[in-house]
Coordinates of C-alpha atoms in Angstrom, one line a residue:
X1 CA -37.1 7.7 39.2
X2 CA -38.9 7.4 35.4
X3 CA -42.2 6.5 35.1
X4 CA -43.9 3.6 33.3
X5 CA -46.6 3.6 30.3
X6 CA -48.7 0.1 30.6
X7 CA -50.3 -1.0 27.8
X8 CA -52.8 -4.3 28.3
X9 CA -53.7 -7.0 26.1
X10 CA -56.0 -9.5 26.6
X11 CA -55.1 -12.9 25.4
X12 CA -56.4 -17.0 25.4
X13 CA -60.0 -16.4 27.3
X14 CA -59.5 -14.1 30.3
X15 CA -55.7 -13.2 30.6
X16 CA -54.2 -10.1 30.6
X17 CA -50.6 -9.3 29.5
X18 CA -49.1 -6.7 30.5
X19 CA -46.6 -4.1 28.5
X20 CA -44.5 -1.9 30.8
X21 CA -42.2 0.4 29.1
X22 CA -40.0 2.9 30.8
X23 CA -39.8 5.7 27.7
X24 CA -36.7 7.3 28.9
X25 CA -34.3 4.5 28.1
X26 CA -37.0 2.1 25.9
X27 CA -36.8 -0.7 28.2
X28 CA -39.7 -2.7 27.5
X29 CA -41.6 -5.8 29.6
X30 CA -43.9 -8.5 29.1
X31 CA -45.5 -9.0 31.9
X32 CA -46.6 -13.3 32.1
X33 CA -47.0 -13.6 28.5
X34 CA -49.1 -16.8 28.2
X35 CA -48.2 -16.2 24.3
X36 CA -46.1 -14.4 22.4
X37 CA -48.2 -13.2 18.8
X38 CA -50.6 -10.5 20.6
X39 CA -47.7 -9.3 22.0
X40 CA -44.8 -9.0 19.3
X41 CA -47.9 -7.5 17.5
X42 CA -48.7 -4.6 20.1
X43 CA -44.8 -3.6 20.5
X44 CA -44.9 -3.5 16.7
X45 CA -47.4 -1.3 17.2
X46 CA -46.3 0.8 19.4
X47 CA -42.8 0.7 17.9
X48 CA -41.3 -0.7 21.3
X49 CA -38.3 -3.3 21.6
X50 CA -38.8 -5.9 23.9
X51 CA -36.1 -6.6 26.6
X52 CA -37.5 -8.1 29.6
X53 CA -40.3 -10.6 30.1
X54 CA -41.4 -10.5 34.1
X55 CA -43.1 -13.7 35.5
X56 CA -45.3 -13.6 38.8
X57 CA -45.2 -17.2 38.4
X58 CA -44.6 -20.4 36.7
X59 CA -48.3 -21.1 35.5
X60 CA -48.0 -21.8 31.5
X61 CA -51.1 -19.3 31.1
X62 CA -48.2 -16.4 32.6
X63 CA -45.3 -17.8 30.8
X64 CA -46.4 -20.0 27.8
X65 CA -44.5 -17.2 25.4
X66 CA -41.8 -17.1 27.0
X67 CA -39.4 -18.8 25.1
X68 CA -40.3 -17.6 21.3
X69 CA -40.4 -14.2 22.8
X70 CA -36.5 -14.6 24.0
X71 CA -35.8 -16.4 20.7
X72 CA -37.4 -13.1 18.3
X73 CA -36.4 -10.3 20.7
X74 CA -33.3 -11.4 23.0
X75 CA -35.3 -10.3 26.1
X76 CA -34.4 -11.9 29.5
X77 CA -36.6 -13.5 32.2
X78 CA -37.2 -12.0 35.3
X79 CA -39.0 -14.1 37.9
X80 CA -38.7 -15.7 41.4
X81 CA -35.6 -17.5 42.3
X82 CA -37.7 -20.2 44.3
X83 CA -38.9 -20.7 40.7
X84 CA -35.7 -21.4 38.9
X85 CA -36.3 -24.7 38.0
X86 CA -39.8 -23.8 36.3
X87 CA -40.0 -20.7 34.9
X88 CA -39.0 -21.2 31.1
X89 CA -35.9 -19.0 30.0
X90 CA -35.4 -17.4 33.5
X91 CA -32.1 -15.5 33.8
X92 CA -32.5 -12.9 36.3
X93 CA -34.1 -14.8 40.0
X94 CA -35.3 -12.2 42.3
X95 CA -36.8 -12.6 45.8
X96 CA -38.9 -10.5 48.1
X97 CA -37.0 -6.8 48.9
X98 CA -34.9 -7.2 45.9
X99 CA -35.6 -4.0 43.6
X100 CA -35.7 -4.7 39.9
X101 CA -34.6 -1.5 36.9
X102 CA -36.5 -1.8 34.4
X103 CA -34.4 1.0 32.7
X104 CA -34.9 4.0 35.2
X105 CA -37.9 2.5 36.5
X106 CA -37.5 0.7 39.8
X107 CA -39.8 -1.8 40.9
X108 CA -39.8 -3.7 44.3
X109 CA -40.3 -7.4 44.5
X110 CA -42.9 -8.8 46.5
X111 CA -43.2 -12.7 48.0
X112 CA -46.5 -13.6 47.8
X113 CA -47.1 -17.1 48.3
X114 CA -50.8 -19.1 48.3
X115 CA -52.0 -19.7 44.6
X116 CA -48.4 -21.3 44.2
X117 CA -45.4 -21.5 46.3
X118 CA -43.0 -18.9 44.5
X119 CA -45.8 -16.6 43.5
X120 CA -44.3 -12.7 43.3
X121 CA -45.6 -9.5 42.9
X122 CA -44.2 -6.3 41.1
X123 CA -44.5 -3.1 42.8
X124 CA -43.3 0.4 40.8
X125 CA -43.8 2.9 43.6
X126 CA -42.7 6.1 42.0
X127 CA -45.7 5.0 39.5
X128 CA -48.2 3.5 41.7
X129 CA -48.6 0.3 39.7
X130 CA -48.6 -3.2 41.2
X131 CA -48.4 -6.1 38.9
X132 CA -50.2 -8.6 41.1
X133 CA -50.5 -11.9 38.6
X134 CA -53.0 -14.3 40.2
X135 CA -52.7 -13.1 43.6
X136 CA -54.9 -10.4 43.9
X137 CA -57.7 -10.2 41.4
X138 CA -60.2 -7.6 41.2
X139 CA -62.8 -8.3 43.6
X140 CA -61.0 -11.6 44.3
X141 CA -57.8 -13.7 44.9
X142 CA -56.2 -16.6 43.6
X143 CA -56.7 -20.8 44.2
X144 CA -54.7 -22.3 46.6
X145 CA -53.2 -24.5 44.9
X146 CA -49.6 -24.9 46.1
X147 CA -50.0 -22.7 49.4
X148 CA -51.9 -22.8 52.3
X149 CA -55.1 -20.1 53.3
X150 CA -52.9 -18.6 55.9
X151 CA -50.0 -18.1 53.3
X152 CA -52.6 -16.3 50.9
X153 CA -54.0 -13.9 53.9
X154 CA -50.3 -12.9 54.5
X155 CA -50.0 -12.4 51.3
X156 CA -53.0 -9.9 50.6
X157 CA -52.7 -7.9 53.7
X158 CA -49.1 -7.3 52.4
X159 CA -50.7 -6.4 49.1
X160 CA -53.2 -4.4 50.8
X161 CA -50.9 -2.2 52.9
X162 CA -49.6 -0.8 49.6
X163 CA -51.1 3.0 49.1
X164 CA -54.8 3.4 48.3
X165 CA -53.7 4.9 45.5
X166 CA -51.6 2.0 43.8
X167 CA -53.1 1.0 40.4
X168 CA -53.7 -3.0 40.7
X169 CA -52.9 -5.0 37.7
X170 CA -54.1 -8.3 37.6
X171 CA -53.3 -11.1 35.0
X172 CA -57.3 -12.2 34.8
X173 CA -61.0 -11.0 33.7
X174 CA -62.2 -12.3 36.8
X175 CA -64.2 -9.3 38.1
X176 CA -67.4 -9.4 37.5
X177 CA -68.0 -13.8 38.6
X178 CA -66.1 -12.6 41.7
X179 CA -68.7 -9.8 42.2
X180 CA -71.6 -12.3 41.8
X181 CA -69.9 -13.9 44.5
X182 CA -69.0 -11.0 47.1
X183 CA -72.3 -9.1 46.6
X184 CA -73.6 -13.0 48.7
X185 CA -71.1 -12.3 51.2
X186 CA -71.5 -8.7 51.8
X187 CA -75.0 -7.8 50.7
X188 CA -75.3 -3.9 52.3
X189 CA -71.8 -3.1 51.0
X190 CA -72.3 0.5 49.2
X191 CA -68.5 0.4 48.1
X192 CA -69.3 -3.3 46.4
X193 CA -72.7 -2.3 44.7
X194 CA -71.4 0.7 43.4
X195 CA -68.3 -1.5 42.2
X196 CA -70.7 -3.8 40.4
X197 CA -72.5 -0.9 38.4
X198 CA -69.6 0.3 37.0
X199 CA -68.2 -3.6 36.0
X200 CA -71.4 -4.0 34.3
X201 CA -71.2 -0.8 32.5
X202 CA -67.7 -1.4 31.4
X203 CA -68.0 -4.9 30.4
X204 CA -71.5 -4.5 28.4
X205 CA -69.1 -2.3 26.3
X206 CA -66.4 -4.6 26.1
X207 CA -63.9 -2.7 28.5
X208 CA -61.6 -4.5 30.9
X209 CA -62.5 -4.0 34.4
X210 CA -58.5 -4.0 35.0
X211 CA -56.4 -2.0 36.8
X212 CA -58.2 -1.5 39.9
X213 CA -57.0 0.3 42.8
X214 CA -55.8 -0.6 46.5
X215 CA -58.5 1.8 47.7
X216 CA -61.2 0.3 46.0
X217 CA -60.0 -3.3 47.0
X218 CA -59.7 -2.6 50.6
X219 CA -63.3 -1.6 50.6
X220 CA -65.5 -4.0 48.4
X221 CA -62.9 -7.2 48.1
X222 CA -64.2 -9.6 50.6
X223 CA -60.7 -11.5 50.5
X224 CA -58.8 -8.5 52.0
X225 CA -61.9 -7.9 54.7
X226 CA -61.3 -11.4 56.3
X227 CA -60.8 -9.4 59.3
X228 CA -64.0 -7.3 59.3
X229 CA -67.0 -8.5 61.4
X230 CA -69.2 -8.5 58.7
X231 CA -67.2 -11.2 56.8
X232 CA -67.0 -13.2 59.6
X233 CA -70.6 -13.3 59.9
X234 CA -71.3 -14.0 56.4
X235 CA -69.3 -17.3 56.9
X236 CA -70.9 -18.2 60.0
X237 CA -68.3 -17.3 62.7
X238 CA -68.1 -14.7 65.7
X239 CA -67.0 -11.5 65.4
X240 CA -63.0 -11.5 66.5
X241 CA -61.9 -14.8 64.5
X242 CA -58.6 -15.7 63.6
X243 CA -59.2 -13.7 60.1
X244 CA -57.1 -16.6 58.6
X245 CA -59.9 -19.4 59.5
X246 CA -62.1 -16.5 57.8
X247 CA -59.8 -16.4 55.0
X248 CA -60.2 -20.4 54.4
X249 CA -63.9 -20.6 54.7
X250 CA -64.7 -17.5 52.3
X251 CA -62.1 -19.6 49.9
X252 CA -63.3 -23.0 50.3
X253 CA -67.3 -21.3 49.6
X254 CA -66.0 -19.2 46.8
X255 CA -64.3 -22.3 45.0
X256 CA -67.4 -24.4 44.8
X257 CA -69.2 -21.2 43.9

């Protein structure tokens, strides 16, 4: 299958958006464009046509654009079909094992429920890229705002059985609040503090800290080690806990953080 070029933008005060273009056919995707201008001016740029916008989910920061984009370009809406009724402009409802062509790219769609009920993920295999939305951030995961903490751990240990390898592409510049907050819960964690030197160095030059990588996730995200004894302790339960209950407590401290 083709490979994909990504080109990211950042946009409003921490989103990413996401171009995806498969350079065999010219098929080209928005991925949850909270607005359209930054990114009819970066396909200009690159000389790309727009023809698909993919949504992880219905939040207006992931699909505020939608509907001027499809107006200037004729692109269609890709996004979950438990999401029908809210995604703006969606034509093309996808659920989890469906495999979306984005020209002669094939991506594989993921359910992954917690920071809202219809939440999906994008997974291009042949390339290694994962487009994650609020799910998975770098270093972190998403609210639970329309799911519940078991939902969400389902969720990321299905994200995090993807190959170390995969290139994760989150739709926030969370990374380096969500480092001030796992370097408390896992204080002697080389892979973390070695993480944090490098955010620091990338964002005092005014670099995004985005794509991480599975790899680097599974070892320093303290969301995806809910299941490790040293998480447990940090929130104050035995070793062996249902990771789930885990989960909830390292999400209930981390949103009063």
């Amino acid at each position: 299958m083709a490979k994909i070029v990504v080109e990211q933008i950042p946009v409003l005060a921490d989103n990413y958006v996401t171009l995806v273009h498969e350079p065999n056919s010219g098929a080209t995707a928005a991925v949850d464009p909270g607005v359209s201008e930054p990114v009819l001016e970066r396909l200009a740029a690159k000389g790309w046509q727009l023809t698909h916008i993919l949504n992880t989910h219905h939040h207006g920061d992931h699909t505020g654009g939608n509907l001027d984009l499809i107006r200037r370009t004729g692109c269609v809406v890709v996004g979950a079909a438990k999401d029908s009724e809210r995604i703006p402009g969606l034509s093309i409802e996808v659920a989890e094992g469906d495999t979306f062509l984005l020209g002669g790219a094939a991506a594989m769609v993921l359910e992954v429920p917690g920071h809202t009920s219809g939440h999906i993920a994008f997974w291009f295999p042949d390339s290694h890229v994962l487009f994650a939305g609020d799910c998975l951030f770098s270093l972190g995961c998403g609210r639970l705002f329309e799911g519940s903490a078991e939902d969400m751990w389902a969720s990321l240990k299905k994200l995090r059985e993807l190959p170390a390898d995969t290139q994760v592409y989150c739709a926030h510049e969370y990374t380096a609040g969500n480092g001030r907050f796992a370097r408390l819960v896992e204080r002697d964690n080389q892979a973390l503090l070695t993480r944090l030197e490098q955010v620091e160095k990338l964002r005092a030059r005014g670099l995004p800290t985005i794509p991480t990588t599975i790899a680097d996730e599974r070892a320093a995200n303290p969301f995806l080690r809910a299941d490790t004894k040293s998480v447990a302790k940090a929130v104050g339960m035995e070793p062996g806990a249902d990771p789930a209950l885990v989960f909830a407590e390292l999400r209930r401290r981390k949103d009063v953080f």
